[in-house]
Amino acid sequence: MGANTSQVSDLCENQSLRTLIGTESISENDPFWNQLISFTFISPTSSGDSKLLEEAVIPLAKILIENNPRTGNFGALVRIFLGRTKELKISTECQDQLFIWQAHNALFMIRCLLKVFISEMTEEELHLQFSYQERAPGSCDFILDWRCSHSLSLSLSHRDITYSILFEAVTTMLVLLSYQLFHKEMLRDGLIYQYLMKERCVSLTSRLVKTLLYNFIRQEKCPPPATHIFDQQSDGGGLLYGLASGVASGLWSVFTLGGASSKPGLEQEQNPLPLSNQSLLLLLVLANLTDGPNDCPNPYRQAVTCFKNTQDTSSIPTEQHHTFQINFNSLYTALCEQQRSDQATLLLYTLLHQNTNMRNYMLSRTDMENLVVPILEILYHVEDRNSHHVYMALIILLILTEDDTFNRSIHEVVLKNIKWYSERQLTEISLGSLLILVVIRTIQYNMTRTRDKYLHTNCLAALANMSAQFRCLHQYAAQRIISLFALLSKKHNKVLEQATQSLRGPRGADDSSVLPDYAQDLNVIEEVIRMMLEIINSCLSNSLHHNPNLVYALLYKRELFEQFRTHPSFQDIMQNLDTVIGFFSQRLEAAGSDLSVERVQEVIMKGAQALPNDRLKKFPELKFKYVEEDQPEDFFIPYVWSLVFNSGVGLHWSTTNIQLFSMDSA
């Protein structure tokens, strides 16, 4: 960074940087600035490289913190960048690569210094670093002006020569907002928060949110270094670039991190979409900022929740602030392709839960399998995913199953050869049956491993929403429903047995809490059993003739239900199951003994048409709706910042300074 530097270890000896952080003020008209920001550098894209760079910058930044109150050189550097942003659009149109690259370098230097500043000082002290030695009217608003300049740079047209500065602008915004990492409480009214929530910043809200969404949608790979400005050459000692015409050779130098991971090919392989990833992280951070005081809503969340389709020709209501239009088809495609990442799943959840326009569009798609199958794959590999990712995927399914049209249509979509489903060979299965298989498998995994009550409750809620629309269940899906009931029955009997043994055996002074514990466990299991009985009953009551495989599985394991026939918690719901089991058992007995599977299925199918509907008691329709808990920011803000911490491209934070979440939860 700065002229004539080849390795990170040389930074402290670089004369240009020593001048910047020194005791002398530098005029903004001094040729020094042009020399300072004339270097070639590939921004770090791994946490290790970022750590290496930050360790080299820390001693320099600390000296600048000490001297800047007298020199104001940091503020001057910011103004140099601000001045160049005003010409970025023209430079892009004129293919002025050198000008854009120098603007990028200035911003990169600011970001590196800010990263250290934020770890060393409060927001108030940071504000002073911008405003020391004011030389221009209104310069105390540097942060505000700088944020607006970010919006300008974010609106640049996407070309290879602007990719790096767009990435740098987004990354710098994340760094500027990272004070939240170092506080356990949610930051609601800090200086940076105030700047983001008012005046010129707010007026650019929809523009910024739209740009970040488009960065995510475009999924652009980072262009190779040779396309930035220079022709790549090799000198055996690092990355050396030829010079653009008209640039004095003495101003330009190589700047590398020196490690294998800094080579462009490997960087692109590890993080092929850095701008897309970073833009999505910034969008999630902004959308999850807390509302302002006096019921002032977060404008970035407003923009995320009310944007419309470009094909929607209806006028935008005047009361909707910060709205805009975007191509829903492109956004839907990007969401389908990127569900392997936590942040893309969180964006999908946010849009389904909060943006009515986007939710209605998704539910109207005839290719919902492109969205649902990746979500099911997340749940199927539950043991390899963090709990938050699994939870978000499950809530997405719950929201989708609130719609009856979705619940019907998923049974009409036939899938072939689901390769990631390894327990059985699924050569052909409906999307609905696959959803049932995976959700029940998730419940079973949860019951034997994590025992998260919220997880299996939401799984059961999704199944309940679908149950009245179950159609032509695959035999494996039907078997899985009954096998889950068998597991619950086994757990129920085990707890009863343990409680009985506890009563019979000698009890010590410390055993007073034992029976209440058993009672609580039994109550939880019986709630789940009741829910499963209601799901089975809902299917039988509403679509018996469509589900011979479920009736077959029910008859095959009918002994499982015997013990619950007289149980006071289940007597009412068991009447219908007894009716179905008794009706089909009689018809099978009348058909003779030693029946083949095919013959049994034939009897069941004919019997389903003959069973009068009025023989089954009607129960209220099973319908569950997802509702966020009070103060959702207590969950989402730490979650979002854990994603930034883990997935931010080229960003590193010391774990010892993180206060917002524990490293285990991250």
XYZ file of C-alpha atoms in Angstrom:
666
model
C 0.000 0.000 0.000
C 1.659 3.210 -1.083
C 4.516 3.396 -3.558
C 7.493 1.025 -3.625
C 6.104 -1.668 -1.328
C 6.189 -5.316 -2.299
C 5.228 -7.251 0.842
C 2.981 -6.657 3.843
C 6.019 -6.850 6.107
C 7.426 -3.756 4.357
C 4.466 -1.499 5.171
C 5.945 0.010 8.328
C 8.996 1.088 6.331
C 7.074 2.568 3.415
C 7.980 6.246 3.118
C 4.625 7.355 1.713
C 2.748 5.746 4.584
C 5.220 7.195 7.099
C 4.451 10.631 5.680
C 0.684 10.054 5.885
C 0.799 9.048 9.550
C 3.506 11.530 10.467
C 3.390 14.845 12.285
C 3.140 17.128 9.249
C -0.129 18.195 7.607
C -0.316 17.452 3.900
C -2.135 19.818 1.578
C -4.860 18.215 -0.510
C -3.197 19.726 -3.592
C 0.127 18.052 -2.841
C 1.283 15.547 -5.531
C 1.949 13.241 -2.601
C -1.654 11.991 -2.677
C -1.387 10.821 -6.267
C 1.739 8.893 -5.372
C 0.214 7.460 -2.194
C -2.738 5.859 -3.944
C -0.776 4.609 -6.950
C -0.226 0.964 -6.093
C -1.436 -2.376 -7.376
C -3.105 -4.743 -4.981
C -5.525 -7.647 -5.035
C -7.764 -7.257 -1.990
C -7.535 -10.181 0.439
C -10.343 -12.674 0.032
C -9.530 -14.970 2.948
C -9.650 -14.372 6.682
C -6.018 -15.434 7.011
C -4.785 -12.895 4.475
C -6.959 -10.211 6.031
C -5.477 -10.951 9.455
C -1.967 -10.718 8.028
C -2.741 -7.345 6.489
C -4.425 -5.963 9.595
C -1.497 -6.950 11.801
C 0.735 -4.879 9.532
C -1.657 -1.912 9.520
C -2.297 -1.755 13.293
C 0.999 -0.056 14.290
C 0.605 2.471 11.466
C -3.009 3.217 12.389
C -2.106 3.733 16.042
C 0.513 6.315 15.110
C -2.041 8.055 12.877
C -4.555 8.113 15.750
C -1.975 9.949 17.835
C -0.935 12.450 15.149
C -4.177 12.986 13.230
C -5.674 15.504 15.718
C -2.864 17.884 14.694
C -2.431 16.959 11.023
C -5.944 16.069 9.876
C -4.347 13.795 7.273
C -7.005 11.096 7.610
C -9.719 13.622 6.838
C -7.683 14.820 3.882
C -7.443 11.253 2.564
C -11.235 10.934 2.868
C -11.691 14.173 0.918
C -9.308 12.954 -1.779
C -11.554 9.922 -2.192
C -14.741 11.999 -2.088
C -13.420 14.266 -4.808
C -12.741 11.323 -7.046
C -16.161 9.738 -6.537
C -17.730 12.748 -8.245
C -16.009 11.738 -11.477
C -16.474 7.964 -11.257
C -19.379 7.736 -13.697
C -17.575 9.801 -16.322
C -14.410 7.781 -15.768
C -16.318 4.558 -16.290
C -17.909 5.796 -19.504
C -14.532 7.000 -20.767
C -12.801 3.784 -19.674
C -10.484 5.850 -17.462
C -9.086 2.793 -15.725
C -6.293 4.564 -13.946
C -8.610 7.096 -12.268
C -10.992 4.367 -11.055
C -8.162 2.224 -9.759
C -6.680 5.102 -7.771
C -10.111 5.886 -6.293
C -10.356 2.223 -5.296
C -6.949 2.378 -3.647
C -7.902 5.461 -1.635
C -11.049 3.740 -0.406
C -9.143 0.560 0.378
C -6.684 2.504 2.524
C -9.551 4.219 4.353
C -11.199 0.848 5.007
C -7.984 -0.671 6.405
C -7.494 2.283 8.748
C -11.159 2.298 9.787
C -10.948 -1.370 10.682
C -8.311 -0.544 13.290
C -9.957 2.723 14.381
C -13.215 0.934 15.202
C -11.418 -1.574 17.419
C -9.556 1.224 19.231
C -12.126 3.977 19.799
C -15.751 4.887 20.327
C -18.031 6.214 17.594
C -17.656 9.738 18.986
C -13.866 9.462 18.838
C -14.096 8.060 15.316
C -16.196 11.043 14.255
C -13.452 13.351 15.479
C -10.885 11.526 13.341
C -12.887 12.621 10.285
C -13.233 16.226 11.386
C -9.839 17.157 12.813
C -8.175 20.119 11.079
C -11.292 21.095 9.149
C -10.360 22.898 5.975
C -13.691 23.114 4.203
C -17.209 24.226 5.158
C -19.389 21.357 6.296
C -16.496 18.951 6.612
C -17.854 17.746 9.939
C -20.347 15.737 7.878
C -17.659 13.514 6.382
C -19.347 10.286 7.407
C -22.647 11.401 5.903
C -21.022 12.634 2.685
C -18.965 9.498 2.493
C -22.046 7.273 2.889
C -23.760 9.146 0.079
C -20.664 8.748 -2.054
C -20.900 5.022 -1.426
C -24.373 5.086 -2.898
C -22.980 6.892 -5.928
C -20.205 4.348 -6.391
C -22.659 1.485 -5.863
C -24.693 2.774 -8.780
C -21.816 2.494 -11.232
C -22.450 0.304 -14.233
C -21.094 -3.213 -13.864
C -17.879 -3.587 -15.797
C -14.637 -5.364 -15.088
C -12.889 -2.092 -14.275
C -15.473 -1.100 -11.632
C -15.859 -4.490 -9.937
C -13.132 -3.852 -7.361
C -14.336 -0.429 -6.281
C -17.918 -1.699 -5.983
C -16.695 -4.560 -3.809
C -14.590 -2.169 -1.748
C -17.510 0.223 -1.197
C -19.724 -2.586 0.122
C -16.955 -3.992 2.321
C -16.156 -0.579 3.794
C -19.811 -0.119 4.720
C -19.736 -3.443 6.579
C -16.617 -2.353 8.435
C -18.210 0.989 9.331
C -21.229 -0.830 10.807
C -19.146 -3.412 12.675
C -19.316 -1.577 16.028
C -22.247 -3.897 16.735
C -19.853 -6.846 16.971
C -18.243 -5.381 20.061
C -21.444 -4.817 22.057
C -23.777 -7.352 23.648
C -26.705 -4.950 23.543
C -28.332 -3.875 20.276
C -27.033 -0.503 19.059
C -30.094 1.677 18.469
C -28.955 5.286 18.441
C -25.209 5.512 17.813
C -23.707 8.174 15.552
C -23.342 5.902 12.537
C -26.880 4.616 13.054
C -28.171 8.198 13.148
C -26.388 9.087 9.920
C -27.871 6.045 8.180
C -31.384 6.817 9.346
C -31.810 10.461 8.347
C -31.430 13.177 5.744
C -29.480 12.408 2.588
C -28.794 8.812 3.550
C -32.495 8.015 3.866
C -33.244 9.611 0.506
C -30.878 7.093 -1.104
C -32.261 4.063 0.742
C -34.195 2.462 -2.127
C -31.331 3.101 -4.542
C -28.834 1.401 -2.250
C -31.082 -1.578 -1.453
C -31.892 -2.072 -5.138
C -28.197 -2.004 -6.053
C -27.310 -4.536 -3.372
C -30.090 -6.830 -4.575
C -28.871 -6.544 -8.155
C -25.331 -7.336 -7.035
C -26.716 -10.514 -5.489
C -28.848 -11.316 -8.537
C -26.060 -10.871 -11.064
C -23.759 -13.398 -9.339
C -20.769 -11.910 -11.135
C -17.433 -13.593 -10.697
C -14.460 -11.466 -9.822
C -12.644 -10.579 -13.059
C -9.004 -11.676 -13.321
C -6.457 -9.035 -12.282
C -5.285 -8.481 -15.850
C -8.653 -6.992 -16.750
C -8.506 -4.381 -13.992
C -5.855 -2.172 -15.504
C -2.643 -3.886 -16.335
C -1.266 -6.774 -18.321
C -0.066 -9.434 -15.915
C 3.567 -10.415 -16.050
C 5.670 -12.687 -13.920
C 8.947 -11.854 -12.237
C 9.122 -14.859 -9.932
C 8.722 -12.720 -6.821
C 5.030 -11.941 -6.805
C 2.450 -10.307 -9.023
C 3.915 -7.677 -11.310
C 1.865 -5.602 -13.683
C 2.794 -3.640 -16.749
C 2.029 0.057 -16.690
C -0.852 1.898 -18.261
C 0.295 4.360 -20.832
C 1.130 7.814 -19.547
C 1.869 6.736 -15.959
C 5.329 7.372 -14.588
C 6.880 4.021 -13.719
C 8.228 5.313 -10.408
C 4.733 5.655 -8.943
C 3.621 2.054 -9.288
C 4.640 -0.983 -7.293
C 3.694 -4.529 -6.475
C 1.717 -5.217 -3.298
C 1.112 -8.854 -2.366
C 0.364 -10.793 0.770
C 3.122 -13.249 0.009
C 1.114 -16.398 0.723
C -0.208 -19.036 -1.637
C -3.792 -18.095 -0.845
C -3.231 -14.640 -2.297
C -2.804 -15.979 -5.805
C -5.721 -14.885 -8.011
C -6.670 -18.346 -9.208
C -7.066 -19.781 -5.725
C -8.856 -16.667 -4.465
C -11.449 -16.961 -7.200
C -11.848 -20.677 -6.517
C -12.480 -20.095 -2.782
C -14.684 -17.009 -3.204
C -15.921 -16.941 -6.810
C -18.632 -14.337 -6.124
C -17.176 -11.846 -3.632
C -19.292 -8.835 -4.688
C -22.515 -10.849 -4.646
C -21.730 -12.364 -1.250
C -20.632 -9.111 0.347
C -23.620 -7.185 -1.024
C -26.024 -9.749 0.418
C -24.369 -9.523 3.833
C -24.598 -5.717 3.826
C -28.243 -5.884 2.736
C -29.069 -8.215 5.638
C -27.212 -6.020 8.123
C -29.087 -2.916 6.975
C -32.479 -4.641 6.859
C -32.034 -5.910 10.411
C -31.047 -2.627 12.019
C -33.409 -1.806 14.859
C -36.165 0.737 14.355
C -35.351 4.241 15.436
C -36.698 6.045 18.516
C -40.247 7.393 18.534
C -41.498 4.507 16.349
C -39.309 5.576 13.434
C -39.162 2.482 11.169
C -35.935 1.212 9.674
C -36.036 2.591 6.082
C -33.839 -0.221 4.733
C -36.258 -2.830 6.034
C -39.090 -0.824 4.513
C -37.342 -0.914 1.145
C -36.783 -4.678 1.403
C -40.384 -5.377 2.346
C -42.265 -3.314 -0.221
C -40.396 -3.396 -3.546
C -42.404 -4.537 -6.567
C -41.924 -6.493 -9.776
C -40.753 -4.567 -12.839
C -43.665 -6.194 -14.678
C -46.171 -4.790 -12.200
C -47.739 -1.794 -13.931
C -49.913 -0.722 -10.995
C -49.006 2.550 -9.346
C -47.106 2.570 -6.074
C -49.220 3.768 -3.111
C -48.110 7.182 -1.938
C -47.874 6.001 1.679
C -45.196 3.453 0.792
C -41.785 4.986 1.317
C -38.495 3.800 -0.177
C -40.133 1.434 -2.647
C -38.763 0.526 -6.076
C -39.155 -2.095 -8.779
C -36.899 -5.043 -9.533
C -37.053 -8.073 -11.809
C -38.715 -10.787 -9.721
C -37.829 -13.565 -12.153
C -34.105 -12.801 -11.884
C -34.316 -12.541 -8.098
C -36.232 -15.819 -7.857
C -33.629 -17.577 -10.017
C -30.760 -16.280 -7.876
C -32.512 -17.374 -4.687
C -33.029 -20.878 -6.083
C -29.362 -21.173 -7.056
C -27.819 -19.873 -3.830
C -29.634 -21.701 -1.017
C -26.477 -23.517 -0.007
C -25.454 -20.380 1.903
C -27.009 -19.256 5.188
C -27.296 -15.680 3.988
C -29.283 -16.573 0.848
C -31.669 -18.662 2.951
C -32.067 -15.764 5.371
C -32.860 -13.409 2.471
C -35.464 -15.875 1.180
C -37.034 -16.037 4.645
C -37.069 -12.230 4.891
C -38.788 -11.820 1.530
C -41.348 -14.572 2.149
C -42.189 -13.283 5.600
C -42.155 -9.531 4.988
C -42.551 -8.758 1.269
C -46.110 -9.641 0.226
C -45.393 -8.877 -3.437
C -42.486 -11.305 -3.599
C -44.275 -13.991 -1.581
C -47.291 -13.922 -3.905
C -44.986 -14.089 -6.914
C -43.119 -17.114 -5.562
C -46.324 -18.940 -4.721
C -47.581 -18.329 -8.255
C -44.568 -19.988 -9.858
C -45.092 -23.274 -11.655
C -41.519 -24.369 -10.915
C -41.584 -24.237 -7.108
C -39.460 -27.376 -7.006
C -36.456 -25.240 -7.951
C -36.870 -23.388 -4.666
C -38.223 -26.120 -2.391
C -35.789 -28.923 -3.253
C -32.689 -26.922 -2.160
C -34.474 -26.111 1.110
C -35.217 -29.799 1.648
C -31.578 -30.632 0.951
C -30.561 -28.252 3.767
C -32.865 -30.124 6.160
C -31.741 -33.519 4.900
C -28.128 -32.685 5.761
C -29.156 -31.313 9.153
C -26.111 -32.780 10.868
C -23.813 -30.724 8.605
C -25.668 -27.416 8.967
C -25.684 -24.911 11.783
C -28.891 -24.781 13.784
C -29.859 -21.302 12.555
C -29.657 -22.362 8.899
C -31.860 -25.381 9.610
C -34.305 -23.231 11.542
C -34.607 -20.686 8.721
C -35.118 -23.442 6.139
C -37.860 -24.961 8.248
C -39.644 -21.644 8.797
C -39.579 -21.078 5.026
C -41.441 -24.376 4.564
C -43.897 -23.423 7.295
C -44.647 -20.100 5.577
C -45.104 -21.831 2.221
C -47.470 -24.421 3.691
C -49.760 -21.660 4.930
C -50.974 -21.495 1.316
C -53.471 -24.205 0.254
C -52.605 -23.850 -3.424
C -48.989 -24.650 -2.615
C -50.065 -27.665 -0.567
C -52.066 -29.032 -3.504
C -49.596 -28.227 -6.263
C -46.560 -29.879 -4.646
C -48.260 -33.275 -5.003
C -48.618 -32.699 -8.739
C -44.887 -32.113 -9.281
C -43.055 -35.366 -9.997
C -39.315 -35.523 -9.297
C -36.916 -38.135 -10.599
C -33.685 -39.497 -9.122
C -33.085 -37.361 -6.026
C -29.375 -38.134 -5.727
C -28.755 -36.433 -2.369
C -31.419 -38.592 -0.685
C -29.180 -41.543 0.129
C -31.308 -43.676 2.484
C -33.480 -45.041 -0.309
C -33.393 -44.882 -4.067
C -36.063 -42.393 -5.086
C -36.416 -42.928 -8.821
C -39.743 -41.093 -8.881
C -41.562 -39.209 -6.127
C -43.821 -36.183 -5.839
C -42.439 -33.004 -4.331
C -45.097 -33.260 -1.611
C -44.043 -36.775 -0.588
C -40.376 -35.757 -0.606
C -41.207 -32.810 1.652
C -42.993 -35.131 4.082
C -40.087 -37.593 4.068
C -37.502 -34.928 4.822
C -39.512 -33.049 7.454
C -40.303 -36.234 9.386
C -36.660 -37.305 9.135
C -35.743 -33.921 10.641
C -38.147 -34.516 13.538
C -36.659 -37.958 14.166
C -33.123 -36.568 14.061
C -34.100 -33.800 16.452
C -35.736 -36.202 18.891
C -32.669 -38.421 19.070
C -29.984 -35.683 19.016
C -30.706 -32.031 19.775
C -34.204 -32.272 21.299
C -35.097 -28.737 20.272
C -38.790 -28.313 21.106
C -39.199 -25.383 18.688
C -37.741 -27.385 15.813
C -40.105 -30.346 16.019
C -43.056 -28.070 16.813
C -42.501 -26.134 13.592
C -41.943 -29.350 11.638
C -45.264 -30.686 12.874
C -46.957 -27.369 12.097
C -45.799 -27.596 8.466
C -47.069 -31.180 8.207
C -50.372 -30.174 9.794
C -50.851 -27.355 7.285
C -50.342 -29.840 4.458
C -52.294 -32.766 5.895
C -55.725 -31.975 4.438
C -54.118 -31.771 0.975
C -52.041 -34.985 1.137
C -52.400 -36.653 -2.255
C -51.115 -40.016 -3.498
C -48.454 -40.258 -0.814
C -45.430 -42.279 -1.835
C -45.187 -45.544 0.087
C -41.986 -44.340 1.787
C -43.685 -41.118 2.911
C -46.635 -43.082 4.315
C -44.281 -45.483 6.090
C -42.316 -42.570 7.530
C -45.453 -41.038 9.027
C -46.258 -44.296 10.815
C -42.623 -44.896 11.823
C -42.552 -41.484 13.509
C -45.665 -42.434 15.432
C -43.952 -45.705 16.415
C -40.946 -43.766 17.735
C -43.217 -41.482 19.752
C -45.115 -44.466 21.130
C -41.855 -46.102 22.183
C -40.682 -42.938 23.943
C -44.052 -42.578 25.634
C -43.893 -46.119 27.024
C -40.299 -45.660 28.159
C -41.101 -42.534 30.163
C -44.139 -44.260 31.696
C -41.974 -47.209 32.670
C -39.312 -44.976 34.221
C -41.934 -43.055 36.176
C -43.466 -46.302 37.443
C -40.080 -47.687 38.536
C -39.354 -44.435 40.326
C -42.582 -44.780 42.312
C -41.871 -48.408 43.242
C -38.217 -47.968 44.157
C -36.761 -46.347 47.285
C -36.696 -42.571 47.098
C -34.050 -40.389 48.682
C -34.211 -36.849 49.932
C -33.059 -35.535 46.550
C -35.751 -37.338 44.534
C -38.503 -34.762 45.013
C -38.045 -33.366 41.505
C -37.944 -36.710 39.708
C -41.678 -37.246 39.226
C -42.358 -33.675 38.054
C -39.599 -34.166 35.475
C -41.242 -37.350 34.208
C -44.609 -35.610 34.120
C -43.165 -32.782 32.046
C -41.490 -35.205 29.619
C -44.694 -37.188 29.327
C -46.719 -34.046 28.663
C -44.390 -32.975 25.822
C -44.481 -36.434 24.202
C -48.262 -36.636 24.486
C -48.616 -33.215 22.849
C -46.579 -34.472 19.877
C -48.528 -37.754 19.746
C -51.775 -35.793 19.728
C -50.458 -33.664 16.870
C -49.464 -36.726 14.859
C -52.885 -38.309 15.384
C -54.533 -35.092 14.201
C -52.321 -35.036 11.082
C -53.191 -38.650 10.225
C -56.867 -37.999 10.931
C -56.865 -34.857 8.769
C -55.505 -36.827 5.828
C -57.998 -39.666 6.301
C -60.950 -37.304 6.739
C -60.168 -35.113 3.728
C -58.451 -37.341 1.181
C -58.818 -40.982 2.165
C -59.429 -42.183 -1.399
C -56.228 -40.427 -2.552
C -53.971 -42.192 -0.035
C -54.103 -45.992 -0.179
C -50.434 -46.188 0.873
C -51.178 -44.424 4.167
C -54.121 -46.759 4.869
C -51.880 -49.752 4.068
C -49.170 -48.500 6.478
C -51.808 -47.776 9.128
C -53.226 -51.315 8.901
C -49.773 -52.884 8.876
C -48.886 -51.186 12.181
C -52.381 -51.033 13.727
C -51.174 -52.496 17.029
C -49.312 -49.213 17.665
C -52.621 -47.426 18.190
C -54.219 -49.946 20.567
C -52.824 -48.417 23.761
C -54.128 -44.939 22.913
C -57.742 -45.975 22.265
C -58.806 -45.467 25.875
C -56.328 -42.738 26.770
C -58.312 -39.636 27.844
C -56.093 -37.311 25.794
C -56.680 -39.197 22.566
C -60.109 -40.846 22.782
C -61.879 -38.359 20.529
C -59.336 -38.397 17.740
C -58.883 -42.192 17.989
C -62.564 -42.743 17.072
C -61.882 -41.922 13.430
C -58.741 -44.048 13.285
C -60.627 -46.944 14.875
C -63.379 -46.540 12.292
C -60.899 -46.634 9.398
C -58.871 -49.515 10.818
C -62.010 -51.526 11.622
C -63.650 -50.856 8.238
C -60.642 -51.934 6.164
C -59.770 -54.854 8.468
C -63.226 -56.315 7.876
C -62.912 -55.968 4.106
C -59.500 -57.622 4.130
C -60.811 -60.506 6.240
C -63.685 -60.924 3.804
C -61.209 -61.036 0.901
C -59.511 -64.127 2.329
C -56.160 -65.030 3.831
C -52.612 -64.965 2.399
C -53.349 -61.909 0.296
C -50.591 -60.493 -1.884
C -49.490 -56.869 -1.480
C -51.158 -56.042 -4.766
C -54.427 -57.658 -3.657
C -54.373 -55.793 -0.313
C -53.864 -52.512 -2.132
C -56.742 -53.335 -4.483
C -59.062 -54.003 -1.534
C -57.990 -50.746 0.120
C -58.582 -48.692 -3.033
C -62.067 -50.112 -3.527
C -62.866 -49.733 0.170
C -61.789 -46.078 0.143
C -64.489 -45.372 -2.426
C -67.090 -47.256 -0.376
C -66.491 -45.719 3.071
C -69.219 -43.090 3.671
C -67.882 -39.656 4.563
C -70.339 -39.258 7.406
C -68.786 -42.215 9.221
C -65.838 -39.981 10.172
C -66.190 -37.236 12.755
C -65.244 -33.764 11.535
C -62.539 -31.863 13.408
C -61.457 -28.237 13.008
C -59.064 -27.671 10.101
C -55.414 -27.807 11.096
C -53.846 -24.434 10.281
C -50.739 -22.880 11.746
C -49.238 -19.508 10.905
C -45.695 -18.407 11.548
C -45.381 -15.341 13.761
C -42.078 -13.789 14.777
C -41.484 -13.595 18.490
C -41.377 -10.264 20.281
C -38.103 -8.393 19.755
C -36.903 -10.530 16.824
C -33.737 -8.427 16.646
C -32.436 -10.338 19.669
C -32.166 -13.346 17.358
C -31.546 -11.827 13.947
C -28.896 -9.187 14.675
C -26.442 -11.643 16.301
C -27.257 -14.169 13.576
C -26.587 -11.730 10.737
C -23.321 -10.565 12.249
C -22.229 -14.159 12.818
C -22.700 -14.622 9.056
C -20.572 -11.536 8.379
C -17.968 -12.833 10.818
C -17.855 -16.267 9.171
C -18.593 -15.456 5.522
C -17.413 -11.910 4.879
C -14.905 -12.023 2.037
C -11.474 -10.758 3.062
C -12.575 -9.746 6.566
C -11.118 -10.805 9.878
C -12.039 -9.979 13.461
C -10.261 -11.143 16.583
C -12.502 -13.543 18.482
C -11.383 -12.054 21.806
C -13.132 -8.761 21.005
C -16.495 -10.165 19.896
C -19.261 -9.488 22.418
C -22.438 -9.896 20.341
C -22.412 -13.688 20.218
C -20.401 -16.611 21.501
C -18.032 -18.423 19.200
C -20.065 -21.606 19.693
C -23.220 -19.957 18.351
C -21.260 -18.414 15.463
